[in-house]
GROMACS .gro file of C-alpha atoms in nm:
model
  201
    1UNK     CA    1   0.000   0.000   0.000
    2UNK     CA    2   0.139   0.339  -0.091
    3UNK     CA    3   0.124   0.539   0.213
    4UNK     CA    4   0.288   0.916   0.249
    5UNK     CA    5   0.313   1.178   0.499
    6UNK     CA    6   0.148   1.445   0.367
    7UNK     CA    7  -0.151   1.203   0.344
    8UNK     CA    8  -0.116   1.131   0.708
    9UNK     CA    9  -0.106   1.475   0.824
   10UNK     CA   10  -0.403   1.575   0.622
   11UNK     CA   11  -0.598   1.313   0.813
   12UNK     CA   12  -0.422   1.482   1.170
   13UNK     CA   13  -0.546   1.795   1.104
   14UNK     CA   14  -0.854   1.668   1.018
   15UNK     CA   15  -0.953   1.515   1.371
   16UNK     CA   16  -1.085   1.848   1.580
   17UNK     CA   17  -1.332   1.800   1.831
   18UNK     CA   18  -1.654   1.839   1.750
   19UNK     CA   19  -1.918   1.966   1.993
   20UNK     CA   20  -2.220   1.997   1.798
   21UNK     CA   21  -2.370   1.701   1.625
   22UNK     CA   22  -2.621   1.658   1.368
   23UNK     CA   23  -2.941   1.532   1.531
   24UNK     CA   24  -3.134   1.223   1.359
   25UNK     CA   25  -2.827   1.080   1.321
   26UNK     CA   26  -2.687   0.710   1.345
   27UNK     CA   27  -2.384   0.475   1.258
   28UNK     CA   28  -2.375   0.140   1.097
   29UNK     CA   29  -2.287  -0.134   1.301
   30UNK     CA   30  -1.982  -0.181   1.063
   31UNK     CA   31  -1.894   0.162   1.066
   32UNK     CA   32  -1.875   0.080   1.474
   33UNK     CA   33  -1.669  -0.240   1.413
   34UNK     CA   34  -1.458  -0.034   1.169
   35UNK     CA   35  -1.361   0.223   1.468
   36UNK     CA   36  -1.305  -0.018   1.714
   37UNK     CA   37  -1.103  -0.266   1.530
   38UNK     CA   38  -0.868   0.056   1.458
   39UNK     CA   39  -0.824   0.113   1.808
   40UNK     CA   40  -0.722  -0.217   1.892
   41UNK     CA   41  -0.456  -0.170   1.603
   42UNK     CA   42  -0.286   0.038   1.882
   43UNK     CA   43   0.076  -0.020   2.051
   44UNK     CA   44   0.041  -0.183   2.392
   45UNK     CA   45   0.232  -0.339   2.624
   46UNK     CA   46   0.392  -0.693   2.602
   47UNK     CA   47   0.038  -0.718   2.357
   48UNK     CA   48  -0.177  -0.736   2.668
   49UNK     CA   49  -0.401  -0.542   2.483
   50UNK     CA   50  -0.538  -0.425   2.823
   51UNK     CA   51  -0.884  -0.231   2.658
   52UNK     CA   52  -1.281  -0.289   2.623
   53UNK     CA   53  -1.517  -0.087   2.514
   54UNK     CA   54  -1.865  -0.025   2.606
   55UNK     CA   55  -2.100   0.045   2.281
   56UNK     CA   56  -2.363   0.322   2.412
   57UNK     CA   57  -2.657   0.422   2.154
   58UNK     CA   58  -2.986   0.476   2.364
   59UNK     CA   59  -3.113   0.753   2.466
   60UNK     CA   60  -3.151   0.634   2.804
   61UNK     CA   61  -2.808   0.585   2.855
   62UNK     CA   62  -2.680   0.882   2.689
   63UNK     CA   63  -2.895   1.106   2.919
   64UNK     CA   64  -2.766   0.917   3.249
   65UNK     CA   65  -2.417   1.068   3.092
   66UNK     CA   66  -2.601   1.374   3.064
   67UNK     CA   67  -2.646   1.429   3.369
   68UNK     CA   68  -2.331   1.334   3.491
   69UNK     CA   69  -2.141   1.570   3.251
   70UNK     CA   70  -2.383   1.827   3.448
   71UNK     CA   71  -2.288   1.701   3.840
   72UNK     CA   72  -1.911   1.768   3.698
   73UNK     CA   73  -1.966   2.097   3.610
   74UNK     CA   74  -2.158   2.183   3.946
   75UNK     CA   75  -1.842   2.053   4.126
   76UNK     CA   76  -1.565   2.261   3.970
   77UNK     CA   77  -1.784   2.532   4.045
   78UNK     CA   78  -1.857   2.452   4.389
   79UNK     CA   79  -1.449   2.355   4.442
   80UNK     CA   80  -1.402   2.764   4.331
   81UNK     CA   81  -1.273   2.649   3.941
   82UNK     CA   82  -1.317   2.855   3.671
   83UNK     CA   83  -1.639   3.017   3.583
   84UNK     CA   84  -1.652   2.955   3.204
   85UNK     CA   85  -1.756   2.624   3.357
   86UNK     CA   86  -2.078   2.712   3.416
   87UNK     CA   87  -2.180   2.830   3.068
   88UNK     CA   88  -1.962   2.540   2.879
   89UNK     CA   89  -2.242   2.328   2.682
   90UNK     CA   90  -2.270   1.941   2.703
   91UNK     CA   91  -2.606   1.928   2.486
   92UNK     CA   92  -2.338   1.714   2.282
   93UNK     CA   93  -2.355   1.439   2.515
   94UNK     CA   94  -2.744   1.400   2.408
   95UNK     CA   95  -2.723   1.463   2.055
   96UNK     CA   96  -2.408   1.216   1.967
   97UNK     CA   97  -2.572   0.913   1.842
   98UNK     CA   98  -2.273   0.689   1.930
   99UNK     CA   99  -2.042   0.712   2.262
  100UNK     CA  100  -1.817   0.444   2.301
  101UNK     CA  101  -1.647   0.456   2.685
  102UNK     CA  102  -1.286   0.297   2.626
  103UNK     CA  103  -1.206   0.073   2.946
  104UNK     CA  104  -0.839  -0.071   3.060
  105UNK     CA  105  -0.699  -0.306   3.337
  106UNK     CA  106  -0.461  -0.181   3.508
  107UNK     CA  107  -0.316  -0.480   3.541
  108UNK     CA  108  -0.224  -0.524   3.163
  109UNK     CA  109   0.011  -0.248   3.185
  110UNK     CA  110   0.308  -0.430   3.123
  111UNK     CA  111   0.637  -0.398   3.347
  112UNK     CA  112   0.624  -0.085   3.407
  113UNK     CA  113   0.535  -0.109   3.718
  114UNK     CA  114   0.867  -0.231   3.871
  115UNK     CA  115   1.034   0.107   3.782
  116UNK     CA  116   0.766   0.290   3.930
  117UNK     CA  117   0.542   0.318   3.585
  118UNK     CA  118   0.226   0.185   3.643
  119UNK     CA  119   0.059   0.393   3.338
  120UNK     CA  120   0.151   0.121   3.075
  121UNK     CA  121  -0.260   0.006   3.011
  122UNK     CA  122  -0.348   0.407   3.059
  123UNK     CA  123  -0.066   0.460   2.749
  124UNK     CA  124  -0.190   0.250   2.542
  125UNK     CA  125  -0.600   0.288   2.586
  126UNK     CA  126  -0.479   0.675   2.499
  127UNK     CA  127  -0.286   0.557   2.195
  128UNK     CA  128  -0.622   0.338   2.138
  129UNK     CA  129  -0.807   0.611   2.145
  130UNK     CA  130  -0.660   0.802   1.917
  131UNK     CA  131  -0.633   0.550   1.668
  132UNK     CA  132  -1.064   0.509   1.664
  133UNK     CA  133  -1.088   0.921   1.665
  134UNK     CA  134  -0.886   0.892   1.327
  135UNK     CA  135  -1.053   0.631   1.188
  136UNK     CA  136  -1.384   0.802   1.265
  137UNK     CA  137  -1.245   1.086   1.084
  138UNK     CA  138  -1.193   0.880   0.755
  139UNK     CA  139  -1.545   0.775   0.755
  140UNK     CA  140  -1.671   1.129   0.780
  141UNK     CA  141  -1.794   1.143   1.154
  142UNK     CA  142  -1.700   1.416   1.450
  143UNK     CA  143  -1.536   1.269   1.767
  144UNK     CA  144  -1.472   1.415   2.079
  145UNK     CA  145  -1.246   1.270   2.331
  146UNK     CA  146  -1.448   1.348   2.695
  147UNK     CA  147  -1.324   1.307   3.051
  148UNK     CA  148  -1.512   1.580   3.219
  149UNK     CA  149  -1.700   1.357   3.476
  150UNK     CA  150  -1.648   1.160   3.803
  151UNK     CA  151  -1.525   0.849   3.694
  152UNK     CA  152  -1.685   0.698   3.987
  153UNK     CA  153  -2.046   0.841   3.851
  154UNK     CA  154  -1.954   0.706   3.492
  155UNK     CA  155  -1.881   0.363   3.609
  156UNK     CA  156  -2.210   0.331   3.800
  157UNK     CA  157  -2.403   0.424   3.500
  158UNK     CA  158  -2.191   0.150   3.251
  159UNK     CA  159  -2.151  -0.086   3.530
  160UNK     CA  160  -1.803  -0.068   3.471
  161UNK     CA  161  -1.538  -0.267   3.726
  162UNK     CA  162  -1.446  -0.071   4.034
  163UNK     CA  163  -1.067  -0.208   3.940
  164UNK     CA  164  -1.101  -0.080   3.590
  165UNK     CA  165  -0.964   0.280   3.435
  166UNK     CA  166  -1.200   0.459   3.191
  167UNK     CA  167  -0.994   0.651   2.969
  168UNK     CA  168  -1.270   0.865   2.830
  169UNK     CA  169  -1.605   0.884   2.678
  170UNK     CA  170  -1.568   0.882   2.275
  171UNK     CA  171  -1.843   1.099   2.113
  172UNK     CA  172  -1.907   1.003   1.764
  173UNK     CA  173  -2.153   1.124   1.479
  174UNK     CA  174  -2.240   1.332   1.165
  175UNK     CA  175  -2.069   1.711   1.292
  176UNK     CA  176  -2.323   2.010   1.284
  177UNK     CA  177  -2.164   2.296   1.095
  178UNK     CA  178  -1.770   2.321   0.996
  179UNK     CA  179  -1.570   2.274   1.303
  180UNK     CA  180  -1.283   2.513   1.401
  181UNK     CA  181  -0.943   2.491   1.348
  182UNK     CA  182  -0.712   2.510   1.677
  183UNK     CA  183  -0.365   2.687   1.599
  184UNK     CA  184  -0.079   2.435   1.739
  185UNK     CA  185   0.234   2.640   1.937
  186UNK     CA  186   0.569   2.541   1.799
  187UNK     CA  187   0.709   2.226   1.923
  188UNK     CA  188   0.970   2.223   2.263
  189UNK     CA  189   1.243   2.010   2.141
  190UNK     CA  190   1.566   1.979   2.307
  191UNK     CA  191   1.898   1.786   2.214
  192UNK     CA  192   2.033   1.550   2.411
  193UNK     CA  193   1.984   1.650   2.761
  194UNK     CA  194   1.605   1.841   2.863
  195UNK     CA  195   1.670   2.224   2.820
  196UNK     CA  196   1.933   2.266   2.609
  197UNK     CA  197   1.796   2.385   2.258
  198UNK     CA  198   1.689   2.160   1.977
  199UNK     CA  199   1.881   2.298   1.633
  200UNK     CA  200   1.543   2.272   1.398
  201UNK     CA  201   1.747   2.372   1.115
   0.00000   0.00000   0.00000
């Protein structure tokens, strides 16, 4: 397959988050398989592949979230965080026809954890992650990568192992209107030893 980077960094700059959906909207259970299988295409330690995902289409569901996206907001607020907070709209969380929560073990994470890293299954169900936001991007869909909840509150609703780590919520659907472009500050590189300046020619 002929692959080249300008290709790939068309499809990087595609993937913005999206925060407006198009309502009436729905997937293709292939189109779901399609996402998913990309995210398991991920790196991972010693192949432990340490993620599941939990599928979430009805409405039900989606408006337990809801309202959990709204209990977050009213504690930053209540802990003295920012105020923006309080006007920040989540009607996204209702209108996405697809969410897909993507769930580690901790205890896949490789062996990290005798040096003191014990993020190995966090790693890769980020890396994970961003592999399905891309592939959602090829298809034509919006994604949104969410963890602005209790992750105690979202477990309870997706009955989700107390030993388990969700690494977000993945919001997925037809986008409503063109989404912004972010501008990306230039790169900290350093040579050799952190601090001393990178050459970038």
């Amino acid at each position: 397959m002929d692959m080249d980077y300008s290709t790939l960094f068309f499809l990087l700059q595609e993937r913005r988050s999206c925060r407006s959906f198009q309502p009436g909207q729905s997937l293709e259970p292939d189109e779901v398989m399609m996402i998913i299988k990309a995210g398991q295409q991920a790196p991972n330690p010693l192949n432990q592949q340490p993620w599941s995902f939990v599928v979430i289409t009805s409405p039900e569901a989606r408006k337990k979230l809801r309202q959990a996206g709204e209990q977050a907001k009213q504690a930053v607020l209540e802990q003295g965080g920012p105020g923006w907070v309080g006007g920040f709209s989540i009607d996204f969380m209702e209108e996405a026809p697809l969410v897909i929560a993507v769930v580690v073990d901790p205890r896949k994470g490789g062996l990290g954890e005798y040096f003191n890293q014990p993020l190995g299954s966090v790693q890769a169900g980020s890396a994970c992650m961003q592999n399905m936001m891309l592939a959602a991007t090829t298809l034509g869909f919006g994604t949104l990568w969410f963890t602005f909840f209790d992750p105690a509150a979202v477990k309870l609703i997706l009955s989700i192992p107390d030993d388990h780590e969700i690494i977000g919520l993945l919001f997925v659907g037809k986008a409503s209107g063109e989404i912004p472009s972010s501008r990306r500050r230039d790169p900290v590189i350093y040579a050799d030893s952190f601090g001393v300046e990178y050459d970038q020619g």
